[in-house]
Coordinates of N, CA and C and ligand atoms in Angstrom, one line a residue:
M1 N 21.6 -46.0 26.1 CA 21.4 -45.0 27.2 C 20.0 -44.7 27.4
R2 N 19.3 -44.6 26.2 CA 17.8 -44.3 26.3 C 17.1 -45.4 27.0
N3 N 17.5 -46.7 26.7 CA 16.8 -47.8 27.4 C 17.1 -47.8 28.9
Q4 N 18.3 -47.4 29.2 CA 18.7 -47.3 30.7 C 17.8 -46.2 31.3
L5 N 17.7 -45.1 30.6 CA 16.8 -44.1 31.2 C 15.4 -44.6 31.4
A6 N 14.9 -45.3 30.5 CA 13.5 -45.9 30.6 C 13.5 -46.8 31.8
E7 N 14.5 -47.6 32.1 CA 14.6 -48.5 33.2 C 14.6 -47.7 34.5
V8 N 15.3 -46.6 34.6 CA 15.3 -45.7 35.7 C 13.9 -45.2 36.0
L9 N 13.2 -44.8 34.9 CA 11.8 -44.3 35.1 C 10.9 -45.4 35.6
I10 N 11.1 -46.6 35.1 CA 10.3 -47.7 35.6 C 10.5 -47.9 37.1
A11 N 11.8 -47.9 37.5 CA 12.1 -48.0 38.9 C 11.4 -47.0 39.8
K12 N 11.2 -45.8 39.2 CA 10.6 -44.7 39.9 C 9.1 -44.7 39.8
G13 N 8.5 -45.7 39.1 CA 7.1 -45.9 39.1 C 6.3 -45.6 37.8
I14 N 7.0 -45.3 36.8 CA 6.3 -45.0 35.5 C 6.0 -46.4 34.9
K15 N 4.7 -46.5 34.4 CA 4.2 -47.8 33.9 C 3.8 -47.8 32.5
N16 N 3.4 -46.6 32.0 CA 2.7 -46.5 30.7 C 3.7 -46.8 29.6
D17 N 3.5 -47.9 28.8 CA 4.4 -48.3 27.8 C 4.6 -47.3 26.7
H18 N 3.5 -46.6 26.4 CA 3.6 -45.6 25.3 C 4.6 -44.5 25.7
V19 N 4.5 -44.1 27.0 CA 5.4 -43.1 27.5 C 6.9 -43.6 27.5
L20 N 7.0 -44.8 28.0 CA 8.4 -45.4 28.1 C 9.0 -45.6 26.7
N21 N 8.1 -46.0 25.7 CA 8.6 -46.2 24.3 C 9.0 -44.9 23.7
A22 N 8.3 -43.8 24.1 CA 8.7 -42.5 23.6 C 10.1 -42.1 24.2
V23 N 10.3 -42.4 25.4 CA 11.6 -42.1 26.0 C 12.7 -42.9 25.4
R24 N 12.4 -44.2 25.0 CA 13.4 -45.0 24.3 C 13.7 -44.5 22.9
A25 N 12.7 -43.8 22.3 CA 12.9 -43.4 20.9 C 13.5 -42.0 20.7
I26 N 13.4 -41.1 21.7 CA 13.7 -39.7 21.4 C 15.2 -39.4 21.8
P27 N 15.9 -38.8 20.9 CA 17.3 -38.5 21.2 C 17.4 -37.2 22.0
R28 N 17.3 -37.4 23.3 CA 17.2 -36.2 24.2 C 18.4 -35.3 24.1
H29 N 19.6 -35.9 23.8 CA 20.8 -35.1 23.8 C 20.7 -34.0 22.7
L30 N 19.9 -34.2 21.7 CA 19.8 -33.2 20.6 C 18.9 -32.0 21.0
F31 N 18.1 -32.2 22.1 CA 17.2 -31.1 22.6 C 18.0 -30.2 23.5
M32 N 19.2 -30.5 23.8 CA 20.0 -29.7 24.8 C 21.2 -29.0 24.3
D33 N 21.6 -28.1 25.0 CA 22.9 -27.4 24.7 C 24.0 -28.4 24.7
S34 N 24.9 -28.3 23.6 CA 25.9 -29.4 23.5 C 26.8 -29.5 24.7
S35 N 26.9 -28.5 25.5 CA 27.8 -28.6 26.7 C 27.2 -29.5 27.7
F36 N 26.0 -29.8 27.6 CA 25.4 -30.8 28.6 C 25.0 -32.1 28.0
E37 N 25.4 -32.3 26.7 CA 24.8 -33.5 26.1 C 25.3 -34.8 26.6
D38 N 26.5 -34.8 27.2 CA 27.0 -36.0 27.9 C 26.1 -36.5 29.0
H39 N 25.3 -35.6 29.5 CA 24.5 -35.9 30.7 C 23.0 -36.1 30.3
A40 N 22.7 -36.1 29.0 CA 21.4 -36.1 28.5 C 20.5 -37.2 29.0
Y41 N 21.1 -38.4 29.3 CA 20.3 -39.5 29.7 C 20.3 -39.8 31.2
Q42 N 20.7 -38.8 31.9 CA 20.5 -38.8 33.4 C 19.1 -38.2 33.6
D43 N 18.5 -38.7 34.7 CA 17.1 -38.2 35.0 C 17.2 -36.9 35.7
K44 N 17.6 -35.9 35.0 CA 17.8 -34.5 35.5 C 17.3 -33.4 34.5
A45 N 16.9 -32.3 35.1 CA 16.6 -31.1 34.3 C 17.9 -30.4 33.9
F46 N 18.0 -29.7 32.8 CA 19.2 -29.0 32.4 C 18.8 -27.6 31.9
P47 N 19.7 -26.7 31.9 CA 19.4 -25.3 31.4 C 19.3 -25.4 29.8
I48 N 18.3 -24.6 29.3 CA 18.3 -24.4 27.8 C 18.3 -22.9 27.6
A49 N 18.1 -22.4 26.4 CA 18.2 -21.0 26.2 C 17.2 -20.2 27.0
A50 N 17.4 -18.9 27.0 CA 16.4 -17.9 27.6 C 16.1 -18.2 29.1
N51 N 17.2 -18.8 29.8 CA 17.0 -19.0 31.2 C 16.0 -20.0 31.6
Q52 N 15.6 -20.9 30.7 CA 14.6 -21.9 30.9 C 15.3 -23.3 31.1
T53 N 14.5 -24.3 31.3 CA 15.0 -25.7 31.5 C 14.3 -26.7 30.7
I54 N 15.0 -27.7 30.3 CA 14.4 -28.9 29.8 C 14.0 -29.8 31.0
S55 N 12.7 -30.1 31.1 CA 12.2 -30.8 32.3 C 13.0 -32.1 32.6
Q56 N 13.0 -32.5 33.8 CA 13.5 -33.8 34.2 C 12.7 -34.9 33.5
P57 N 13.3 -35.9 32.9 CA 12.5 -37.0 32.2 C 11.4 -37.6 33.1
Y58 N 11.7 -37.8 34.4 CA 10.7 -38.4 35.3 C 9.5 -37.5 35.3
T59 N 9.7 -36.2 35.4 CA 8.6 -35.2 35.4 C 7.8 -35.3 34.1
V60 N 8.5 -35.3 33.0 CA 7.8 -35.4 31.7 C 7.0 -36.7 31.6
A61 N 7.6 -37.8 32.0 CA 6.9 -39.1 32.0 C 5.7 -39.1 32.9
F62 N 5.9 -38.6 34.1 CA 4.8 -38.5 35.1 C 3.6 -37.7 34.6
Q63 N 3.9 -36.5 34.1 CA 2.8 -35.7 33.6 C 2.1 -36.3 32.4
T64 N 2.9 -36.9 31.5 CA 2.3 -37.5 30.3 C 1.4 -38.7 30.7
E65 N 1.9 -39.5 31.7 CA 1.1 -40.7 32.1 C -0.2 -40.2 32.7
L66 N -0.2 -39.1 33.5 CA -1.4 -38.6 34.0 C -2.4 -38.1 33.0
L67 N -1.9 -37.7 31.9 CA -2.8 -37.2 30.8 C -3.6 -38.3 30.1
E68 N -3.0 -39.6 30.2 CA -3.6 -40.7 29.6 C -3.9 -40.5 28.1
V69 N -2.8 -40.2 27.4 CA -3.0 -39.8 25.9 C -3.2 -41.0 25.1
N70 N -4.2 -40.9 24.2 CA -4.5 -41.9 23.2 C -4.1 -41.4 21.8
K71 N -3.8 -42.3 20.9 CA -3.4 -41.9 19.5 C -4.6 -41.0 19.0
G72 N -4.2 -39.9 18.4 CA -5.2 -39.0 17.7 C -5.8 -38.0 18.7
D73 N -5.5 -38.1 20.0 CA -6.0 -37.1 20.9 C -5.4 -35.7 20.6
K74 N -6.3 -34.7 20.8 CA -5.9 -33.3 20.6 C -5.3 -32.8 21.9
I75 N -4.0 -32.4 21.9 CA -3.4 -32.0 23.2 C -2.8 -30.6 23.0
L76 N -3.0 -29.8 24.0 CA -2.4 -28.5 24.1 C -1.3 -28.5 25.2
E77 N -0.1 -28.1 24.8 CA 1.0 -28.0 25.8 C 1.3 -26.5 26.0
I78 N 1.4 -26.1 27.2 CA 1.8 -24.7 27.6 C 3.3 -24.8 28.0
G79 N 4.2 -24.1 27.2 CA 5.6 -24.1 27.6 C 6.4 -25.1 26.7
T80 N 6.5 -24.7 25.4 CA 7.2 -25.6 24.4 C 8.6 -25.9 24.8
G81 N 9.3 -24.8 25.3 CA 10.7 -24.9 25.7 C 11.6 -25.6 24.6
S82 N 12.3 -26.7 25.0 CA 13.2 -27.4 24.1 C 12.4 -28.2 23.1
G83 N 11.1 -28.5 23.4 CA 10.3 -29.4 22.5 C 10.4 -30.8 22.9
Y84 N 11.1 -31.2 23.9 CA 11.2 -32.6 24.3 C 9.8 -33.2 24.7
Q85 N 9.1 -32.5 25.5 CA 7.7 -32.9 25.9 C 6.8 -33.0 24.7
T86 N 7.0 -32.0 23.8 CA 6.2 -32.0 22.5 C 6.5 -33.3 21.8
A87 N 7.8 -33.7 21.7 CA 8.2 -34.9 21.0 C 7.6 -36.2 21.6
V88 N 7.5 -36.2 23.0 CA 6.9 -37.3 23.7 C 5.5 -37.5 23.3
L89 N 4.8 -36.4 23.2 CA 3.3 -36.4 22.9 C 3.2 -36.9 21.4
L90 N 4.0 -36.4 20.5 CA 4.0 -36.8 19.1 C 4.3 -38.3 18.9
E91 N 5.3 -38.8 19.7 CA 5.6 -40.2 19.6 C 4.4 -41.1 19.9
I92 N 3.6 -40.6 20.9 CA 2.4 -41.4 21.3 C 1.3 -41.2 20.3
G93 N 1.4 -40.3 19.4 CA 0.4 -40.2 18.3 C -0.6 -39.1 18.5
A94 N -0.3 -38.2 19.5 CA -1.2 -37.1 19.7 C -1.1 -36.1 18.6
V95 N -2.1 -35.3 18.5 CA -2.1 -34.1 17.6 C -1.8 -32.9 18.5
V96 N -0.7 -32.3 18.3 CA -0.1 -31.4 19.4 C -0.1 -29.9 19.0
Y97 N -0.7 -29.1 19.9 CA -0.6 -27.7 19.8 C 0.3 -27.2 21.0
S98 N 1.2 -26.3 20.8 CA 2.1 -26.0 21.9 C 2.4 -24.5 21.9
I99 N 2.3 -23.8 23.0 CA 2.5 -22.4 23.1 C 3.8 -22.1 23.9
E100 N 4.6 -21.1 23.4 CA 5.8 -20.7 24.1 C 5.8 -19.2 24.1
R101 N 6.2 -18.6 25.3 CA 6.2 -17.1 25.3 C 7.5 -16.5 25.1
Q102 N 8.6 -17.3 25.1 CA 9.9 -16.8 24.8 C 10.2 -16.9 23.3
K103 N 10.4 -15.8 22.6 CA 10.5 -15.7 21.2 C 11.7 -16.6 20.7
E104 N 12.8 -16.5 21.4 CA 14.0 -17.2 21.0 C 13.8 -18.7 21.0
L105 N 13.1 -19.2 22.1 CA 12.8 -20.7 22.2 C 11.8 -21.1 21.1
F106 N 10.8 -20.2 21.0 CA 9.8 -20.5 20.0 C 10.4 -20.7 18.6
K107 N 11.3 -19.8 18.2 CA 11.9 -19.8 16.9 C 12.8 -21.0 16.7
R108 N 13.6 -21.3 17.7 CA 14.5 -22.4 17.7 C 13.8 -23.7 17.6
T109 N 12.8 -23.9 18.5 CA 12.2 -25.2 18.5 C 11.3 -25.4 17.3
N110 N 10.8 -24.4 16.8 CA 9.9 -24.4 15.5 C 10.8 -24.9 14.4
L111 N 12.1 -24.5 14.3 CA 12.9 -25.0 13.2 C 13.5 -26.4 13.5
F112 N 13.7 -26.7 14.8 CA 14.4 -27.9 15.2 C 13.5 -29.2 15.1
L113 N 12.3 -29.1 15.6 CA 11.5 -30.3 15.7 C 11.3 -31.0 14.3
P114 N 10.9 -30.2 13.2 CA 10.8 -30.9 11.9 C 12.0 -31.5 11.4
K115 N 13.2 -31.0 11.8 CA 14.5 -31.7 11.4 C 14.6 -33.1 11.9
L116 N 13.9 -33.4 13.1 CA 13.9 -34.7 13.6 C 12.7 -35.5 13.2
G117 N 11.9 -34.9 12.3 CA 10.6 -35.5 11.8 C 9.5 -35.3 12.8
Y118 N 9.6 -34.5 13.7 CA 8.4 -34.2 14.7 C 7.6 -33.0 14.1
R119 N 6.4 -33.3 13.9 CA 5.5 -32.3 13.3 C 4.3 -32.0 14.1
P120 N 4.4 -31.0 15.1 CA 3.3 -30.6 15.8 C 2.3 -29.9 14.9
K121 N 1.0 -30.0 15.2 CA 0.0 -29.4 14.4 C 0.2 -27.9 14.3
R122 N 0.5 -27.3 15.5 CA 0.8 -25.8 15.5 C 1.7 -25.5 16.7
L123 N 2.8 -24.7 16.5 CA 3.5 -24.1 17.6 C 3.1 -22.7 17.5
I124 N 2.9 -22.1 18.7 CA 2.3 -20.7 18.8 C 3.3 -19.9 19.7
F125 N 3.6 -18.7 19.2 CA 4.3 -17.8 20.1 C 3.3 -17.0 20.8
G126 N 3.1 -17.1 22.1 CA 2.1 -16.4 22.8 C 2.0 -16.7 24.2
D127 N 0.9 -16.3 24.8 CA 0.8 -16.4 26.3 C -0.2 -17.6 26.6
G128 N 0.4 -18.6 27.3 CA -0.3 -19.8 27.6 C -1.4 -19.6 28.6
Y129 N -1.4 -18.5 29.4 CA -2.5 -18.3 30.3 C -3.9 -18.3 29.6
K130 N -3.9 -17.9 28.4 CA -5.1 -17.8 27.6 C -5.5 -19.1 27.0
G131 N -4.6 -20.1 27.0 CA -4.9 -21.3 26.2 C -5.0 -21.0 24.7
L132 N -5.8 -21.7 24.0 CA -5.9 -21.6 22.5 C -7.3 -21.7 22.1
P133 N -8.2 -20.7 22.5 CA -9.6 -20.8 22.3 C -10.0 -21.2 20.9
E134 N -9.3 -20.7 19.9 CA -9.7 -21.0 18.5 C -9.6 -22.5 18.1
E135 N -8.8 -23.2 18.9 CA -8.6 -24.7 18.6 C -9.3 -25.6 19.6
A136 N -9.9 -25.0 20.6 CA -10.6 -25.8 21.7 C -11.8 -26.4 21.2
P137 N -12.3 -27.5 21.8 CA -11.8 -28.1 23.0 C -10.7 -29.2 22.8
F138 N -10.0 -29.4 23.9 CA -8.9 -30.4 23.9 C -9.2 -31.6 24.7
D139 N -8.6 -32.8 24.3 CA -8.7 -34.0 25.1 C -7.8 -33.8 26.3
G140 N -6.7 -33.0 26.2 CA -5.8 -32.9 27.3 C -5.0 -31.6 27.2
I141 N -4.7 -31.0 28.3 CA -3.9 -29.8 28.4 C -2.8 -30.1 29.4
I142 N -1.5 -29.8 29.0 CA -0.4 -30.0 29.9 C 0.4 -28.8 30.1
V143 N 0.6 -28.3 31.3 CA 1.3 -27.1 31.6 C 2.7 -27.5 32.1
T144 N 3.8 -27.0 31.5 CA 5.1 -27.5 31.8 C 5.9 -26.4 32.5
A145 N 5.2 -25.4 33.1 CA 5.8 -24.4 34.0 C 5.0 -24.2 35.2
G146 N 5.6 -23.7 36.3 CA 4.9 -23.6 37.6 C 3.8 -22.5 37.6
A147 N 2.6 -22.8 37.7 CA 1.5 -21.8 37.6 C 1.1 -21.3 39.0
P148 N 1.1 -20.0 39.3 CA 0.8 -19.5 40.6 C -0.7 -19.8 40.9
F149 N -1.5 -20.0 39.9 CA -2.9 -20.3 40.1 C -3.4 -21.1 38.8
V150 N -4.6 -21.7 38.8 CA -5.0 -22.4 37.6 C -5.8 -21.4 36.7
P151 N -5.2 -21.2 35.5 CA -5.9 -20.2 34.6 C -7.3 -20.8 34.2
K152 N -8.3 -20.0 34.4 CA -9.7 -20.5 34.1 C -9.9 -20.9 32.6
P153 N -9.2 -20.1 31.6 CA -9.4 -20.5 30.2 C -9.0 -22.0 30.0
L154 N -8.0 -22.5 30.7 CA -7.5 -23.8 30.4 C -8.6 -24.8 30.8
L155 N -9.2 -24.6 31.9 CA -10.3 -25.5 32.4 C -11.5 -25.5 31.3
S156 N -11.8 -24.3 30.9 CA -13.0 -24.1 30.0 C -12.7 -24.7 28.6
Q157 N -11.4 -24.9 28.3 CA -11.0 -25.4 26.9 C -10.9 -26.9 26.9
L158 N -11.3 -27.6 28.0 CA -11.3 -29.1 28.0 C -12.6 -29.6 27.5
K159 N -12.5 -30.8 26.7 CA -13.7 -31.6 26.4 C -14.2 -32.1 27.7
I160 N -15.5 -32.6 27.7 CA -16.0 -33.4 28.8 C -15.2 -34.7 28.8
G161 N -14.6 -35.0 29.9 CA -13.8 -36.2 30.0 C -12.3 -35.8 29.8
G162 N -12.0 -34.6 29.4 CA -10.6 -34.2 29.2 C -9.9 -33.9 30.5
K163 N -8.6 -33.9 30.4 CA -7.7 -33.7 31.6 C -6.8 -32.5 31.4
L164 N -6.6 -31.8 32.5 CA -5.6 -30.8 32.6 C -4.6 -31.2 33.7
V165 N -3.3 -31.2 33.3 CA -2.2 -31.6 34.2 C -1.4 -30.3 34.4
I166 N -1.4 -29.8 35.6 CA -0.8 -28.5 35.9 C -0.1 -28.5 37.3
P167 N 1.2 -28.1 37.3 CA 1.9 -27.9 38.5 C 1.5 -26.5 39.1
V168 N 1.0 -26.5 40.3 CA 0.4 -25.3 40.9 C 1.2 -24.9 42.1
G169 N 1.7 -23.6 42.2 CA 2.5 -23.1 43.3 C 3.6 -22.2 42.9
D170 N 4.1 -21.4 43.9 CA 5.1 -20.4 43.6 C 6.5 -21.0 43.6
T171 N 7.1 -21.3 44.8 CA 8.5 -21.8 44.9 C 8.6 -23.2 44.6
S172 N 7.6 -24.0 45.1 CA 7.5 -25.4 44.6 C 6.0 -25.6 44.2
Q173 N 5.8 -26.7 43.5 CA 4.4 -26.8 42.9 C 3.9 -28.2 43.2
V174 N 2.6 -28.2 43.4 CA 1.8 -29.5 43.6 C 1.3 -29.9 42.2
M175 N 1.7 -31.1 41.8 CA 1.1 -31.6 40.5 C -0.4 -31.8 40.6
T176 N -1.1 -31.2 39.8 CA -2.6 -31.2 40.0 C -3.2 -31.7 38.7
L177 N -4.2 -32.7 38.9 CA -4.9 -33.2 37.7 C -6.3 -32.9 37.8
Y178 N -6.9 -32.2 36.8 CA -8.3 -31.9 36.8 C -8.9 -32.7 35.7
T179 N -10.0 -33.4 35.9 CA -10.8 -34.1 34.9 C -12.1 -33.4 34.8
R180 N -12.5 -33.1 33.6 CA -13.8 -32.4 33.4 C -14.9 -33.5 33.3
K181 N -15.8 -33.4 34.3 CA -16.8 -34.4 34.5 C -18.1 -34.0 33.7
S182 N -18.3 -32.7 33.6 CA -19.5 -32.2 32.9 C -19.2 -30.7 32.6
E183 N -20.1 -30.0 32.0 CA -19.9 -28.6 31.7 C -19.4 -27.8 32.9
K184 N -19.9 -28.1 34.0 CA -19.5 -27.3 35.2 C -18.7 -28.0 36.3
E185 N -18.6 -29.4 36.2 CA -18.0 -30.1 37.3 C -16.6 -30.6 36.9
F186 N -15.6 -30.4 37.8 CA -14.3 -30.9 37.6 C -13.8 -31.7 38.8
E187 N -13.2 -32.9 38.5 CA -12.6 -33.6 39.6 C -11.2 -33.2 39.8
K188 N -10.7 -33.0 41.0 CA -9.3 -32.5 41.2 C -8.6 -33.5 42.0
K189 N -7.3 -33.8 41.6 CA -6.4 -34.7 42.4 C -5.1 -34.1 42.5
E190 N -4.5 -34.2 43.7 CA -3.1 -33.6 43.9 C -2.1 -34.8 44.0
L191 N -1.0 -34.7 43.3 CA -0.1 -35.8 43.1 C 1.3 -35.5 43.3
G192 N 1.7 -34.9 44.4 CA 3.1 -34.8 44.8 C 3.7 -33.5 44.4
S193 N 4.9 -33.2 44.9 CA 5.5 -31.9 44.8 C 6.6 -32.0 43.8
F194 N 6.7 -30.9 43.0 CA 7.7 -30.7 41.9 C 8.3 -29.3 41.9
R195 N 9.3 -29.1 41.1 CA 9.9 -27.8 41.0 C 10.0 -27.4 39.5
F196 N 9.3 -26.3 39.1 CA 9.4 -25.9 37.7 C 9.8 -24.4 37.6
V197 N 10.3 -24.0 36.4 CA 10.4 -22.6 36.2 C 9.0 -22.0 36.2
P198 N 8.9 -20.7 36.5 CA 7.5 -20.1 36.6 C 6.8 -19.9 35.3
L199 N 5.5 -20.1 35.3 CA 4.6 -19.7 34.2 C 4.4 -18.2 34.4
L200 N 5.0 -17.5 33.4 CA 5.1 -16.0 33.6 C 3.8 -15.4 32.9
E201 N 3.4 -14.4 33.6 CA 2.3 -13.6 33.1 C 2.8 -12.5 32.2
D202 N 2.0 -12.0 31.3 CA 2.4 -11.0 30.3 C 3.1 -9.8 30.9
K203 N 2.6 -9.4 32.1 CA 3.2 -8.2 32.7 C 4.7 -8.4 33.1
N204 N 5.1 -9.6 33.2 CA 6.5 -9.9 33.6 C 7.4 -9.7 32.4
Ligands
LIG1 N1 8.2 -28.6 27.9 C1 9.5 -28.0 28.0 C2 9.7 -27.4 29.4 C3 10.3 -26.0 29.3 S1 10.3 -25.1 30.8 C4 10.6 -29.0 27.7 O1 10.3 -30.2 27.7 O2 11.7 -28.5 27.4 C5 8.8 -24.2 30.7 C6 8.6 -23.3 29.5 O3 7.4 -22.6 29.7 C7 9.7 -22.3 29.2 O4 10.2 -22.5 27.9 C8 9.0 -20.9 29.4 O5 9.5 -19.9 28.5 C9 7.6 -21.3 29.1 N2 6.6 -20.4 29.6 C10 6.6 -19.7 30.8 N3 5.5 -18.9 30.9 C11 4.7 -19.1 29.8 C12 3.5 -18.6 29.3 N4 2.8 -17.7 30.0 N5 3.0 -19.1 28.1 C13 3.7 -20.0 27.4 N6 4.9 -20.5 27.8 C14 5.4 -20.0 29.0

């Protein structure tokens, strides 16, 4: 079923073998509520705890492909959620830091990932709008919730040459890729429309 899911992603335009091999390797059904596990290898998002979702595999693959992750790259994820995206990054050999603002999800995923042998460098319970200044700079930052605007700290925590992949918008989001060209210059590309749960600010 995992191989079939990878074929579906290939048909939708995913090309990166590291990303596809990660999809072939990861038991997605274990990242989901057991009532949905029969559907785990469909290319769909599903509900997880705390009113959140596990992203659609195509979205995970698309965002990861845009990041152009190499083995050993230091990557920050905003929105740990189920940990599936975290696992994809770890399969590719990245050193992963991931922030989640829902305590319940943070606790659950923190216990769950090591059971499958996935060891992020750090999972953090906190607010992703701030990034993770004490561990910056990063080769890549991936935001897995819909951001109403691009948080400045995330741009400033990129290495020169580093990439930020962030869905920007309120009800639907434009996938946006920023590449840091120099201390002050960023290249911006917009890459299609997606739908995410919102990146919540602390006041919410
Ligand atoms: N990468 C996840 C996607 C989960 S959905 C997966 O593959 O399952 C997005 C996640 O972002 C949710 O878990 C939500 O709680 C979290 N989130 C929302 N606002 C946030 C914020 N300000 N900081 C960190 N995480 C946030």
